[in-house]
Structures are given as structure tokens and as C-alpha cells.
Short mmCIF file of C-alpha atoms in Angstrom, two decimals:
data_model
loop_
_atom_site.label_atom_id
_atom_site.label_comp_id
_atom_site.label_asym_id
_atom_site.label_seq_id
_atom_site.Cartn_x
_atom_site.Cartn_y
_atom_site.Cartn_z
CA UNK A 321 -40.78 -14.73 -24.26
CA UNK A 322 -41.64 -11.06 -24.18
CA UNK A 323 -41.54 -8.99 -27.34
CA UNK A 324 -39.07 -6.76 -25.48
CA UNK A 325 -36.75 -9.68 -24.67
CA UNK A 326 -36.83 -10.79 -28.28
CA UNK A 327 -35.86 -7.31 -29.45
CA UNK A 328 -33.03 -7.18 -26.90
CA UNK A 329 -31.66 -10.55 -28.05
CA UNK A 330 -31.44 -9.23 -31.57
CA UNK A 331 -29.21 -6.42 -30.33
CA UNK A 332 -26.74 -8.68 -28.53
CA UNK A 333 -23.28 -9.54 -29.79
CA UNK A 334 -23.44 -12.98 -28.25
CA UNK A 335 -26.20 -15.16 -26.84
CA UNK A 336 -25.64 -17.92 -24.30
CA UNK A 337 -28.27 -20.27 -22.97
CA UNK A 338 -28.66 -23.04 -20.45
CA UNK A 339 -31.52 -25.54 -20.46
CA UNK A 340 -30.63 -27.82 -17.54
CA UNK A 341 -32.39 -25.98 -14.68
CA UNK A 342 -35.60 -25.85 -16.67
CA UNK A 343 -36.61 -26.64 -20.22
CA UNK A 344 -38.59 -25.00 -22.99
CA UNK A 345 -41.95 -26.72 -23.31
CA UNK A 346 -43.21 -25.92 -26.76
CA UNK A 347 -40.32 -24.54 -28.71
CA UNK A 348 -36.68 -25.46 -29.04
CA UNK A 349 -33.46 -23.47 -28.75
CA UNK A 350 -33.27 -23.92 -32.54
CA UNK A 351 -36.64 -22.15 -33.00
CA UNK A 352 -35.31 -19.29 -30.92
CA UNK A 353 -32.09 -19.17 -32.94
CA UNK A 354 -34.18 -18.82 -36.09
CA UNK A 355 -36.29 -16.05 -34.55
CA UNK A 356 -33.31 -13.97 -33.46
CA UNK A 357 -31.07 -14.84 -36.40
CA UNK A 358 -28.09 -15.90 -34.34
CA UNK A 359 -26.59 -18.90 -32.61
CA UNK A 360 -27.30 -19.69 -28.95
CA UNK A 361 -24.19 -21.11 -27.31
CA UNK A 362 -25.44 -23.83 -24.92
CA UNK A 363 -23.60 -23.91 -21.62
CA UNK A 364 -23.33 -26.84 -19.24
CA UNK A 365 -23.62 -26.52 -15.47
CA UNK A 366 -19.88 -26.11 -14.93
CA UNK A 367 -19.63 -23.35 -17.54
CA UNK A 368 -22.40 -21.38 -15.84
CA UNK A 369 -21.51 -22.00 -12.21
CA UNK A 370 -17.74 -22.27 -12.11
CA UNK A 371 -16.29 -20.76 -15.25
CA UNK A 372 -16.32 -17.10 -16.21
CA UNK A 373 -17.60 -17.81 -19.74
CA UNK A 374 -20.52 -15.38 -19.64
CA UNK A 375 -18.75 -12.73 -17.55
CA UNK A 376 -15.68 -12.73 -19.78
CA UNK A 377 -17.78 -12.32 -22.91
CA UNK A 378 -19.81 -9.54 -21.23
CA UNK A 379 -16.60 -7.59 -20.64
CA UNK A 380 -16.10 -7.43 -24.39
CA UNK A 381 -19.60 -6.88 -25.73
CA UNK A 382 -23.33 -7.04 -25.22
CA UNK A 383 -24.20 -10.51 -24.02
CA UNK A 384 -27.46 -12.30 -23.32
CA UNK A 385 -28.00 -15.32 -21.11
CA UNK A 386 -31.22 -17.16 -21.90
CA UNK A 387 -33.02 -19.70 -19.74
CA UNK A 388 -36.41 -21.36 -19.71
CA UNK A 389 -38.96 -20.44 -17.08
CA UNK A 390 -38.43 -18.07 -14.22
CA UNK A 391 -34.73 -17.28 -14.57
CA UNK A 392 -34.05 -15.93 -11.11
CA UNK A 393 -35.75 -18.87 -9.39
CA UNK A 394 -32.42 -20.67 -9.86
CA UNK A 395 -29.91 -19.49 -7.26
CA UNK A 396 -27.12 -20.05 -9.74
CA UNK A 397 -28.55 -17.29 -11.96
CA UNK A 398 -28.81 -14.88 -9.03
CA UNK A 399 -25.18 -15.68 -8.36
CA UNK A 400 -24.28 -14.95 -12.00
CA UNK A 401 -25.89 -11.51 -11.75
CA UNK A 402 -24.06 -10.83 -8.48
CA UNK A 403 -20.74 -11.74 -10.13
CA UNK A 404 -21.50 -9.50 -13.12
CA UNK A 405 -22.34 -6.57 -10.84
CA UNK A 406 -19.15 -7.07 -8.85
CA UNK A 407 -17.26 -6.81 -12.12
CA UNK A 408 -19.07 -3.57 -12.91
CA UNK A 409 -21.08 -5.05 -15.76
CA UNK A 410 -24.56 -3.53 -16.05
CA UNK A 411 -27.31 -6.13 -16.27
CA UNK A 412 -30.98 -6.14 -17.05
CA UNK A 413 -33.46 -8.93 -16.48
CA UNK A 414 -36.23 -9.54 -19.00
CA UNK A 415 -38.85 -11.30 -16.94
CA UNK A 416 -40.65 -14.26 -18.37
CA UNK A 417 -43.85 -16.05 -17.65
CA UNK A 418 -43.41 -18.11 -14.53
CA UNK A 419 -45.03 -21.38 -13.50
CA UNK A 420 -45.53 -19.76 -10.09
CA UNK A 421 -48.37 -17.65 -11.40
CA UNK A 422 -49.27 -19.16 -14.78
CA UNK A 423 -50.32 -22.33 -12.99
CA UNK A 424 -52.73 -20.48 -10.70
CA UNK A 425 -54.05 -18.51 -13.68
CA UNK A 426 -54.63 -21.63 -15.75
CA UNK A 427 -56.71 -23.13 -12.95
CA UNK A 428 -58.51 -19.90 -12.06
CA UNK A 429 -57.12 -19.89 -8.52
CA UNK A 430 -56.26 -16.64 -6.76
CA UNK A 431 -52.48 -16.07 -6.64
CA UNK A 432 -52.85 -14.17 -3.34
CA UNK A 433 -53.93 -17.35 -1.61
CA UNK A 434 -50.89 -19.49 -2.31
CA UNK A 435 -48.61 -20.34 0.57
CA UNK A 436 -45.03 -21.46 0.15
CA UNK A 437 -44.15 -23.57 -2.88
CA UNK A 438 -43.14 -27.18 -2.46
CA UNK A 439 -41.12 -29.58 -4.61
CA UNK A 440 -41.69 -33.33 -4.60
CA UNK A 441 -38.56 -35.33 -5.34
CA UNK A 442 -38.41 -38.71 -7.05
CA UNK A 443 -38.48 -41.30 -4.27
CA UNK A 444 -35.08 -42.78 -3.52
CA UNK A 445 -34.93 -46.38 -2.31
CA UNK A 446 -35.22 -46.41 1.47
CA UNK A 447 -35.64 -42.64 1.80
CA UNK A 448 -38.90 -40.73 1.51
CA UNK A 449 -38.64 -37.20 2.91
CA UNK A 450 -42.04 -36.10 4.17
CA UNK A 451 -41.24 -32.41 4.54
CA UNK A 452 -43.08 -31.50 1.29
CA UNK A 453 -46.23 -33.09 2.73
CA UNK A 454 -45.73 -31.19 5.98
CA UNK A 455 -45.29 -27.90 4.13
CA UNK A 456 -48.42 -28.51 2.06
CA UNK A 457 -50.26 -29.29 5.29
CA UNK A 458 -48.92 -26.12 6.84
CA UNK A 459 -50.46 -24.11 3.97
CA UNK A 460 -53.66 -26.18 3.80
CA UNK A 461 -54.39 -25.86 7.51
CA UNK A 462 -54.33 -22.08 6.98
CA UNK A 463 -56.70 -22.30 4.03
CA UNK A 464 -53.88 -21.62 1.53
CA UNK A 465 -53.21 -23.32 -1.81
CA UNK A 466 -49.89 -25.01 -2.53
CA UNK A 467 -48.11 -25.11 -5.86
CA UNK A 468 -46.32 -28.45 -5.99
CA UNK A 469 -43.40 -28.55 -8.41
CA UNK A 470 -42.30 -31.96 -9.58
CA UNK A 471 -38.81 -33.36 -9.80
CA UNK A 472 -36.86 -32.99 -13.03
CA UNK A 473 -33.90 -35.18 -13.94
CA UNK A 474 -32.98 -33.44 -17.16
CA UNK A 475 -29.81 -35.53 -17.63
CA UNK A 476 -31.80 -38.79 -17.38
CA UNK A 477 -34.73 -37.36 -19.36
CA UNK A 478 -37.03 -38.11 -16.41
CA UNK A 479 -39.86 -35.79 -15.42
CA UNK A 480 -42.20 -36.63 -12.59
CA UNK A 481 -45.81 -36.85 -13.76
CA UNK A 482 -48.87 -35.49 -12.02
CA UNK A 483 -50.04 -39.10 -11.55
CA UNK A 484 -46.82 -39.96 -9.72
CA UNK A 485 -47.24 -36.86 -7.58
CA UNK A 486 -50.79 -37.87 -6.60
CA UNK A 487 -49.50 -41.33 -5.64
CA UNK A 488 -46.76 -39.63 -3.60
CA UNK A 489 -49.38 -37.55 -1.78
CA UNK A 490 -51.48 -40.63 -1.00
CA UNK A 491 -48.39 -42.45 0.30
CA UNK A 492 -47.38 -39.46 2.41
CA UNK A 493 -50.90 -39.18 3.82
CA UNK A 494 -50.74 -42.85 4.78
CA UNK A 495 -47.37 -42.33 6.46
CA UNK A 496 -48.24 -39.10 8.33
CA UNK A 497 -52.00 -39.44 8.75
CA UNK A 498 -52.85 -35.75 9.12
CA UNK A 499 -56.16 -36.11 7.28
CA UNK A 500 -55.34 -33.73 4.45
CA UNK A 501 -55.73 -36.11 1.49
CA UNK A 502 -59.00 -38.03 1.55
CA UNK A 503 -61.01 -39.70 -1.24
CA UNK A 504 -62.88 -36.38 -1.66
CA UNK A 505 -59.89 -34.05 -1.64
CA UNK A 506 -59.66 -32.06 -4.84
CA UNK A 507 -56.21 -32.17 -6.45
CA UNK A 508 -55.34 -30.05 -9.48
CA UNK A 509 -52.81 -30.69 -12.21
CA UNK A 510 -51.48 -28.55 -15.04
CA UNK A 511 -49.31 -29.59 -17.96
CA UNK A 512 -47.30 -27.54 -20.44
CA UNK A 513 -48.76 -24.32 -19.07
CA UNK A 514 -48.64 -21.49 -21.59
CA UNK A 515 -48.21 -23.74 -24.63
CA UNK A 516 -50.94 -24.42 -27.22
CA UNK A 517 -51.22 -27.97 -25.78
CA UNK A 518 -51.71 -26.77 -22.21
CA UNK A 519 -53.95 -29.06 -20.19
CA UNK A 520 -55.45 -28.63 -16.75
CA UNK A 521 -57.41 -31.14 -14.71
CA UNK A 522 -58.87 -31.29 -11.24
CA UNK A 523 -60.67 -33.96 -9.29
CA UNK A 524 -60.50 -36.54 -6.57
CA UNK A 525 -57.36 -38.68 -6.13
CA UNK A 526 -58.94 -41.77 -7.76
CA UNK A 527 -59.46 -39.79 -10.98
CA UNK A 528 -56.19 -37.86 -10.82
CA UNK A 529 -54.12 -41.04 -10.42
CA UNK A 530 -55.13 -42.02 -13.95
CA UNK A 531 -55.65 -38.66 -15.67
CA UNK A 532 -53.51 -38.55 -18.81
CA UNK A 533 -51.79 -35.16 -18.73
CA UNK A 534 -49.59 -35.87 -21.76
CA UNK A 535 -45.89 -34.95 -22.13
CA UNK A 536 -43.97 -32.95 -19.46
CA UNK A 537 -43.74 -30.55 -17.70
CA UNK A 538 -46.45 -31.22 -15.12
CA UNK A 539 -47.28 -29.36 -11.93
CA UNK A 540 -49.78 -30.06 -9.19
CA UNK A 541 -51.77 -27.77 -6.93
CA UNK A 542 -53.26 -28.82 -3.60
CA UNK A 543 -55.96 -26.22 -2.97
CA UNK A 544 -56.75 -24.84 0.45
CA UNK A 545 -60.10 -23.23 1.13
CA UNK A 546 -61.79 -22.43 -2.18
CA UNK A 547 -63.64 -19.18 -2.80
CA UNK A 548 -66.82 -19.97 -4.73
CA UNK A 549 -65.46 -18.44 -7.93
CA UNK A 550 -62.35 -20.61 -7.58
CA UNK A 551 -64.46 -23.73 -7.08
CA UNK A 552 -66.56 -22.81 -10.06
CA UNK A 553 -63.44 -22.19 -12.18
CA UNK A 554 -62.06 -25.64 -11.25
CA UNK A 555 -65.33 -27.17 -12.44
CA UNK A 556 -65.42 -25.23 -15.71
CA UNK A 557 -61.71 -25.02 -16.58
CA UNK A 558 -60.43 -28.28 -15.17
CA UNK A 559 -63.35 -30.70 -15.05
CA UNK A 560 -63.63 -30.90 -11.28
CA UNK A 561 -66.87 -32.52 -10.05
CA UNK A 562 -69.81 -30.09 -9.97
CA UNK A 563 -70.45 -30.90 -6.29
CA UNK A 564 -67.36 -29.00 -5.18
CA UNK A 565 -69.07 -25.79 -6.28
CA UNK A 566 -72.29 -26.92 -4.55
CA UNK A 567 -70.29 -27.38 -1.35
CA UNK A 568 -69.44 -23.72 -1.57
CA UNK A 569 -73.16 -22.87 -1.40
CA UNK A 570 -73.18 -21.28 -4.82
CA UNK B 756 -46.18 -8.83 -23.42
CA UNK B 757 -45.12 -12.10 -24.99
CA UNK B 758 -44.21 -12.26 -28.66
CA UNK B 759 -46.91 -14.90 -28.94
CA UNK B 760 -49.57 -12.64 -27.42
CA UNK B 761 -48.60 -9.85 -29.78
CA UNK B 762 -48.96 -12.18 -32.77
CA UNK B 763 -52.36 -13.35 -31.51
CA UNK B 764 -53.60 -9.77 -31.11
CA UNK B 765 -52.76 -9.10 -34.73
CA UNK B 766 -55.03 -11.98 -35.74
CA UNK B 767 -58.04 -10.74 -33.80
CA UNK B 768 -61.09 -9.09 -35.32
CA UNK B 769 -61.61 -6.93 -32.27
CA UNK B 770 -59.51 -6.01 -29.25
CA UNK B 771 -60.95 -4.88 -25.92
CA UNK B 772 -58.97 -3.74 -22.94
CA UNK B 773 -59.48 -2.67 -19.36
CA UNK B 774 -56.92 -0.75 -17.33
CA UNK B 775 -58.74 -0.23 -14.04
CA UNK B 776 -57.71 -3.40 -12.14
CA UNK B 777 -54.06 -2.74 -12.95
CA UNK B 778 -52.19 -0.34 -15.19
CA UNK B 779 -49.42 -0.48 -17.76
CA UNK B 780 -46.22 0.90 -16.23
CA UNK B 781 -44.00 1.86 -19.12
CA UNK B 782 -46.16 1.90 -22.19
CA UNK B 783 -49.62 3.14 -22.96
CA UNK B 784 -52.64 1.53 -24.62
CA UNK B 785 -51.81 3.87 -27.53
CA UNK B 786 -48.34 2.30 -27.89
CA UNK B 787 -49.95 -1.10 -28.01
CA UNK B 788 -52.48 0.07 -30.60
CA UNK B 789 -49.61 1.21 -32.78
CA UNK B 790 -47.79 -2.12 -32.37
CA UNK B 791 -50.79 -4.23 -33.35
CA UNK B 792 -52.20 -1.81 -35.91
CA UNK B 793 -55.71 -1.69 -34.49
CA UNK B 794 -57.83 0.10 -31.96
CA UNK B 795 -58.22 -1.14 -28.39
CA UNK B 796 -61.74 -0.49 -27.17
CA UNK B 797 -61.42 0.54 -23.49
CA UNK B 798 -64.08 -0.93 -21.25
CA UNK B 799 -65.19 0.39 -17.91
CA UNK B 800 -65.93 -1.81 -14.90
CA UNK B 801 -69.64 -2.14 -15.69
CA UNK B 802 -68.96 -3.17 -19.29
CA UNK B 803 -66.63 -5.94 -18.13
CA UNK B 804 -68.51 -7.19 -15.11
CA UNK B 805 -72.18 -6.72 -15.91
CA UNK B 806 -72.60 -6.30 -19.63
CA UNK B 807 -72.04 -8.94 -22.27
CA UNK B 808 -69.90 -6.65 -24.46
CA UNK B 809 -66.94 -9.02 -24.81
CA UNK B 810 -69.00 -12.22 -24.92
CA UNK B 811 -71.35 -10.86 -27.58
CA UNK B 812 -68.44 -9.78 -29.78
CA UNK B 813 -66.77 -13.18 -29.28
CA UNK B 814 -69.85 -14.90 -30.64
CA UNK B 815 -69.29 -13.09 -33.93
CA UNK B 816 -65.53 -13.16 -34.36
CA UNK B 817 -62.11 -13.58 -32.84
CA UNK B 818 -61.86 -11.29 -29.86
CA UNK B 819 -59.05 -10.35 -27.49
CA UNK B 820 -59.35 -8.92 -24.01
CA UNK B 821 -56.19 -7.18 -22.85
CA UNK B 822 -55.24 -6.25 -19.30
CA UNK B 823 -52.10 -5.11 -17.52
CA UNK B 824 -50.30 -7.42 -15.14
CA UNK B 825 -51.43 -10.86 -14.16
CA UNK B 826 -54.83 -11.08 -15.86
CA UNK B 827 -56.33 -13.93 -13.89
CA UNK B 828 -55.38 -12.41 -10.53
CA UNK B 829 -58.57 -10.37 -10.89
CA UNK B 830 -61.61 -12.50 -10.05
CA UNK B 831 -63.65 -10.55 -12.56
CA UNK B 832 -61.47 -11.90 -15.39
CA UNK B 833 -61.85 -15.47 -14.14
CA UNK B 834 -65.56 -14.86 -14.18
CA UNK B 835 -65.38 -13.55 -17.75
CA UNK B 836 -63.65 -16.75 -18.88
CA UNK B 837 -66.24 -18.87 -17.04
CA UNK B 838 -69.05 -16.99 -18.83
CA UNK B 839 -67.33 -17.46 -22.19
CA UNK B 840 -66.94 -21.19 -21.61
CA UNK B 841 -70.58 -21.52 -20.59
CA UNK B 842 -71.49 -19.96 -23.91
CA UNK B 843 -69.29 -22.47 -25.71
CA UNK B 844 -66.69 -19.90 -26.73
CA UNK B 845 -63.16 -21.34 -26.82
CA UNK B 846 -60.66 -19.20 -24.91
CA UNK B 847 -56.92 -19.09 -24.55
CA UNK B 848 -54.91 -17.16 -21.98
CA UNK B 849 -51.61 -15.58 -22.98
CA UNK B 850 -49.79 -15.32 -19.69
CA UNK B 851 -47.90 -12.20 -18.88
CA UNK B 852 -45.15 -11.27 -16.50
CA UNK B 853 -46.58 -11.04 -13.03
CA UNK B 854 -45.55 -8.89 -10.08
CA UNK B 855 -45.87 -12.05 -7.98
CA UNK B 856 -42.64 -13.41 -9.35
CA UNK B 857 -40.96 -10.47 -11.10
CA UNK B 858 -40.69 -8.74 -7.74
CA UNK B 859 -38.86 -11.66 -6.15
CA UNK B 860 -36.64 -11.95 -9.23
CA UNK B 861 -35.76 -8.26 -9.18
CA UNK B 862 -34.64 -8.55 -5.57
CA UNK B 863 -32.91 -11.91 -6.00
CA UNK B 864 -35.21 -13.61 -3.49
CA UNK B 865 -36.26 -17.22 -3.92
CA UNK B 866 -39.86 -17.49 -5.16
CA UNK B 867 -40.27 -20.82 -3.32
CA UNK B 868 -39.93 -19.06 0.00
CA UNK B 869 -42.82 -16.63 -0.29
CA UNK B 870 -45.85 -17.20 1.89
CA UNK B 871 -49.25 -15.75 1.15
CA UNK B 872 -49.44 -12.34 -0.50
CA UNK B 873 -50.79 -9.38 1.39
CA UNK B 874 -52.34 -6.07 0.31
CA UNK B 875 -52.08 -2.91 2.37
CA UNK B 876 -55.07 -0.59 1.94
CA UNK B 877 -54.99 3.20 2.20
CA UNK B 878 -55.89 4.00 5.81
CA UNK B 879 -59.48 5.12 6.24
CA UNK B 880 -60.23 7.63 9.01
CA UNK B 881 -60.96 5.70 12.21
CA UNK B 882 -60.37 2.27 10.68
CA UNK B 883 -57.01 0.53 10.35
CA UNK B 884 -57.35 -3.17 9.65
CA UNK B 885 -54.34 -5.01 11.02
CA UNK B 886 -54.93 -8.32 9.25
CA UNK B 887 -52.21 -7.58 6.64
CA UNK B 888 -49.69 -7.18 9.47
CA UNK B 889 -50.90 -10.43 11.04
CA UNK B 890 -50.57 -12.28 7.74
CA UNK B 891 -47.05 -10.93 7.20
CA UNK B 892 -46.22 -12.02 10.74
CA UNK B 893 -47.64 -15.47 10.05
CA UNK B 894 -45.24 -15.82 7.08
CA UNK B 895 -42.31 -14.19 8.84
CA UNK B 896 -42.57 -16.37 11.95
CA UNK B 897 -42.19 -19.39 9.66
CA UNK B 898 -39.16 -17.90 7.88
CA UNK B 899 -41.14 -16.98 4.76
CA UNK B 900 -41.02 -13.79 2.70
CA UNK B 901 -44.14 -11.71 2.06
CA UNK B 902 -44.96 -9.80 -1.09
CA UNK B 903 -46.90 -6.74 0.01
CA UNK B 904 -49.05 -5.21 -2.70
CA UNK B 905 -50.05 -1.59 -2.24
CA UNK B 906 -53.45 -0.04 -2.65
CA UNK B 907 -54.40 1.42 -6.02
CA UNK B 908 -57.19 3.98 -6.46
CA UNK B 909 -57.03 4.19 -10.22
CA UNK B 910 -60.11 6.43 -10.42
CA UNK B 911 -58.55 8.97 -8.01
CA UNK B 912 -55.08 8.53 -9.56
CA UNK B 913 -53.74 7.53 -6.15
CA UNK B 914 -51.11 4.84 -5.73
CA UNK B 915 -49.70 3.95 -2.34
CA UNK B 916 -45.94 4.46 -2.22
CA UNK B 917 -43.37 2.17 -0.64
CA UNK B 918 -42.65 4.96 1.89
CA UNK B 919 -46.30 5.00 2.94
CA UNK B 920 -46.23 1.21 3.24
CA UNK B 921 -43.17 1.33 5.51
CA UNK B 922 -44.94 3.90 7.70
CA UNK B 923 -47.99 1.62 7.74
CA UNK B 924 -45.81 -1.31 8.90
CA UNK B 925 -44.25 0.80 11.68
CA UNK B 926 -47.69 1.93 12.83
CA UNK B 927 -49.02 -1.64 12.76
CA UNK B 928 -45.99 -2.85 14.73
CA UNK B 929 -46.68 -0.18 17.32
CA UNK B 930 -50.33 -1.24 17.52
CA UNK B 931 -49.76 -5.01 17.67
CA UNK B 932 -46.28 -5.22 19.17
CA UNK B 933 -45.27 -8.64 17.85
CA UNK B 934 -41.63 -7.63 17.42
CA UNK B 935 -41.47 -8.17 13.67
CA UNK B 936 -40.49 -4.65 12.56
CA UNK B 937 -37.50 -3.29 14.49
CA UNK B 938 -34.95 -0.59 13.59
CA UNK B 939 -32.78 -3.36 12.06
CA UNK B 940 -35.49 -5.14 10.11
CA UNK B 941 -34.70 -5.22 6.39
CA UNK B 942 -37.57 -4.05 4.22
CA UNK B 943 -37.42 -4.27 0.42
CA UNK B 944 -39.15 -2.14 -2.18
CA UNK B 945 -39.50 -2.45 -5.94
CA UNK B 946 -40.88 0.09 -8.38
CA UNK B 947 -41.96 -0.26 -11.99
CA UNK B 948 -40.70 -3.83 -12.11
CA UNK B 949 -39.90 -4.97 -15.64
CA UNK B 950 -39.67 -1.48 -17.10
CA UNK B 951 -36.41 0.23 -18.12
CA UNK B 952 -36.79 2.53 -15.08
CA UNK B 953 -37.20 -0.35 -12.63
CA UNK B 954 -35.77 0.43 -9.21
CA UNK B 955 -35.23 -1.81 -6.21
CA UNK B 956 -34.10 -0.82 -2.75
CA UNK B 957 -33.65 -2.57 0.58
CA UNK B 958 -32.66 -1.40 4.01
CA UNK B 959 -33.76 -0.56 7.50
CA UNK B 960 -37.05 1.29 8.07
CA UNK B 961 -35.35 4.65 8.73
CA UNK B 962 -33.81 4.56 5.24
CA UNK B 963 -36.85 3.06 3.52
CA UNK B 964 -39.18 5.73 4.89
CA UNK B 965 -37.33 8.29 2.76
CA UNK B 966 -36.10 6.24 -0.19
CA UNK B 967 -37.31 7.89 -3.39
CA UNK B 968 -38.72 5.08 -5.52
CA UNK B 969 -40.07 7.37 -8.23
CA UNK B 970 -43.44 7.06 -9.98
CA UNK B 971 -45.84 4.12 -9.34
CA UNK B 972 -46.36 1.18 -9.19
CA UNK B 973 -44.51 0.27 -6.00
CA UNK B 974 -44.43 -3.01 -4.12
CA UNK B 975 -42.83 -3.99 -0.83
CA UNK B 976 -41.36 -7.26 0.39
CA UNK B 977 -40.91 -8.15 4.04
CA UNK B 978 -38.30 -10.90 3.98
CA UNK B 979 -38.36 -13.88 6.28
CA UNK B 980 -35.21 -15.86 6.92
CA UNK B 981 -32.63 -14.99 4.26
CA UNK B 982 -30.45 -17.60 2.61
CA UNK B 983 -26.93 -16.18 2.29
CA UNK B 984 -27.25 -15.76 -1.47
CA UNK B 985 -30.49 -13.84 -0.92
CA UNK B 986 -28.84 -11.58 1.64
CA UNK B 987 -25.94 -11.02 -0.70
CA UNK B 988 -28.33 -10.25 -3.59
CA UNK B 989 -30.16 -7.66 -1.45
CA UNK B 990 -26.82 -5.98 -0.76
CA UNK B 991 -25.69 -5.98 -4.39
CA UNK B 992 -29.00 -5.47 -6.22
CA UNK B 993 -30.85 -3.27 -3.75
CA UNK B 994 -28.26 -1.49 -1.64
CA UNK B 995 -29.05 -3.25 1.63
CA UNK B 996 -26.40 -2.71 4.33
CA UNK B 997 -23.41 -5.06 3.95
CA UNK B 998 -23.86 -6.29 7.55
CA UNK B 999 -27.00 -8.25 6.65
CA UNK B 1000 -24.81 -10.57 4.59
CA UNK B 1001 -22.29 -10.74 7.47
CA UNK B 1002 -25.11 -11.82 9.77
CA UNK B 1003 -25.59 -14.78 7.48
CA UNK B 1004 -22.00 -15.88 8.18
CA UNK B 1005 -20.97 -15.55 4.59
#
């Protein structure tokens, strides 16, 4: 959280929060309450999306709405700001650190070279949508990297792991056969990005299937064409095999 | 800057900074010096990229290296971290807010739907590279948004404006004729994102050519296919014409 956001929270009459679209990775809402010296009223999905809880309070005083991660990535938060504006309530967003760029930074990949972002869902019995694989392929065939976000079932306390994502990619490759994921394809993973226990790893599928990334949240990156500095960063930062930098004619 | 980064800076023996790859938009290095209670030694390009100034200091004590924006977006900073690791110096990145996602947040666009990022350079006499236009087209034809970063000549104190970028897009459309930029194409601009004077605007090229976005830094977004909430956000947040939301059959 930015120093500026923290200062703004201290000036608010009331602070709401929701932690179902994303979650804090290395602190708790209680830590934040201690830091700002006031209670954070946790809202459930219905209170955010259907009720006027936040809007009503904002008509009476200065109100904050706190979320984990990249707030405006959730459509429901964009909608909340639209509703506030329609009621004539001035709003200001305090941007946070987002997985969209922290993940590329952690791995030393160039943010310019990412194509569209993809989310892999938990497989449902009898239904495996392959569109994430196709979208990754669409980026990869253009030499672009793909940030792969992994399914979160906050209510069931289930978070897809990087290992599960690698297995999903191997299964999708088998089903579609486009030749994107081979035994020498480098796959990257990042866990708890931005926290003191952050971990990144990169390597071939056989290694990445077993790599212990620790507690959630995990993300995966399928790189496109690597610049030699990117390849070198994956070796040094994430333990990718040295030969991937050799391949780049370093 | 995150509260955590600020705390870490206070614990450092020495703080270096460079402000040539990006610049602070609403505070100065002097403000930061006051906040952390110590001097920030400004480094020039040669000191960062060729000399061992930072590495040598880090061998003797706890050293910070501060930049504006998304630190690891600059290859030279990735290289600095690689060099530190090769010398056995432990490093930690404190992620900041990045234009890559703050810009989409400010406009209410979905970060998942951005394709590769593009940079428009200042036109050089007799040489107008059209690859940025082609890359925007590549995203746009697949329904994806494009973040368009604008050229910075820090040493000459020149920053491309959103107006100049819109003119560039019109010129490129004329040269290539792919039918992407028409009189009813919505173009978005954002200035000083994250600062109290942040401004966003969206509209047709005729309006955006003249829209006064104020001082730098400016960025532009060429949207792909808009989800109705995105269209609605552009109307409410950025003053886009109401009819773009009608087109989405709201």
C-alpha cells in the first residue's frame, strides 16, 4: 500500500473493505486496522454489488473502500465508482502494486512484451475450456509473453498452484497439439509477489511440475521470444537452466 | 511509493537514485529526501550502466536504488540486479505503481484485455517508423486495447503530449490505411496518473487533438472492443460521448 493511501485512510470517517475478489498475501485486514487506527468494515459480495452500503456512507462523510491487488481490475469496483460519480460523489483511486506488472518485474521480463492476460480455471468434471491455451498460443506465436492468472475459490479456500497450472498446460497441449509446450519449453512461476517470502522459479515442465512454490497466491508466465537480458534474468533470478541464455547467443 | 519501501529506505546506509529513465510526476527527489531524512545521490546514465557505483557501495552496507515508475521496465535496472546477484549481494525489489496498470485503472478499462504495449517516438525528419501503428492494429484487430507510451527526451526536457500522439496516429492511418482510426474512433488519454492532478479524457480524434491534458507525463490508450461497463466508464470517468455506450446496447 502506498504511503499516500495510508495517509488518506487515516483521514477517512469510515473504512470499508472487501477481500473476496483478491486477498492480501502477507498482511491481514487486522494489521491494516492497527496501522490506520480504525476498524475496517468487511463487506460481502452482495453488500458491494447490490446494496448501497458504501454509496450511502459516502453521502454522509469521507469513506474509503479497500481491496487487495489491482482494485479496478474487478469490474464490480469500476461499477462502484460509476455509481458514486452518478450520485455526484467525488472519488479518488489510490493505485496499488499490481500482479500485472510486479510479476514481470520479479522475473526480469519486459512488461512491454506481454500480450493479453489469461486466467486458468479449476477443471470442472467433463468440461475443460481450451480458450486460455489458445490465447497463450496467440501471444506466443507473436513472440509475446503471457501472464497466466490462476483460479481462486476464496469461499472454498482453494487456490490453484503453479504446479496444477503446468499440468493444465501439458494437458491442453496434448488436447490441442499446437507445439507450444514441449519438454524444453521454459515456464515461469511466481508466488506471493511483493511479500518478503516472494519466490520465483523458471524451468522446463518436468521441473516446474514439482517445484514447491509454497503458500498462495501463485501466478505463471509463459514466455514468448526472450531478449538475451530476459533469458539471463530468468537464469539468475529464477533458476532457469543456463542453456536458455546460451540459446540466445549471449 | 509503498509504505514498506519508505520504511526500507529509512533503514539504508546509502540511497542512490536515477531519474532519467522515468521521472517523478508530483513530488521531487527533494521531497523524498525530506521524508526519509537522508540524501539521495543522483546518478547519471554512465554511473548506473557502466560504473560499479551502486554495487561497490552495496558491498559495504545496505544500499537502496530509487527510480520513478516501474523500476524493472528498464533493462538497465534488470542488468543492475543481475550484476548484484553475481557478486553475491542479496537484493529485494519494492514494487511501485506502474503506468501499465494505473492507466487502465484510471480509465476503467480491464487490464486483462490489453495486448502488447507500444511506444510512439518523436518523429525524426525523413523517418517515421510505422511499427507502433502496426502493433496497435495487431491488438485492435483482435479486440484488444493498447497502452501507447509516449516518447520522453528527459535531457532536452521534451515530453510527447497526448495531442501529438493523436496527430501521429492520424498520420500513420493516412500512411497505412488499415481503417483503424476513423473520425468516430475513441481514443483515450491519461495524464499524471496517480497524482492529485491526474486527468483522463476520451473521445473522437477531433476532440482529442485539442484536449488540454496539462503538464507531462501523458499516455494514450487505443481501445479494442469495449465491454459495456468499459464503455460506460469511459463516458463517466473520461467524458467520452454518451453514444459509445449506446453502441454497446446498454
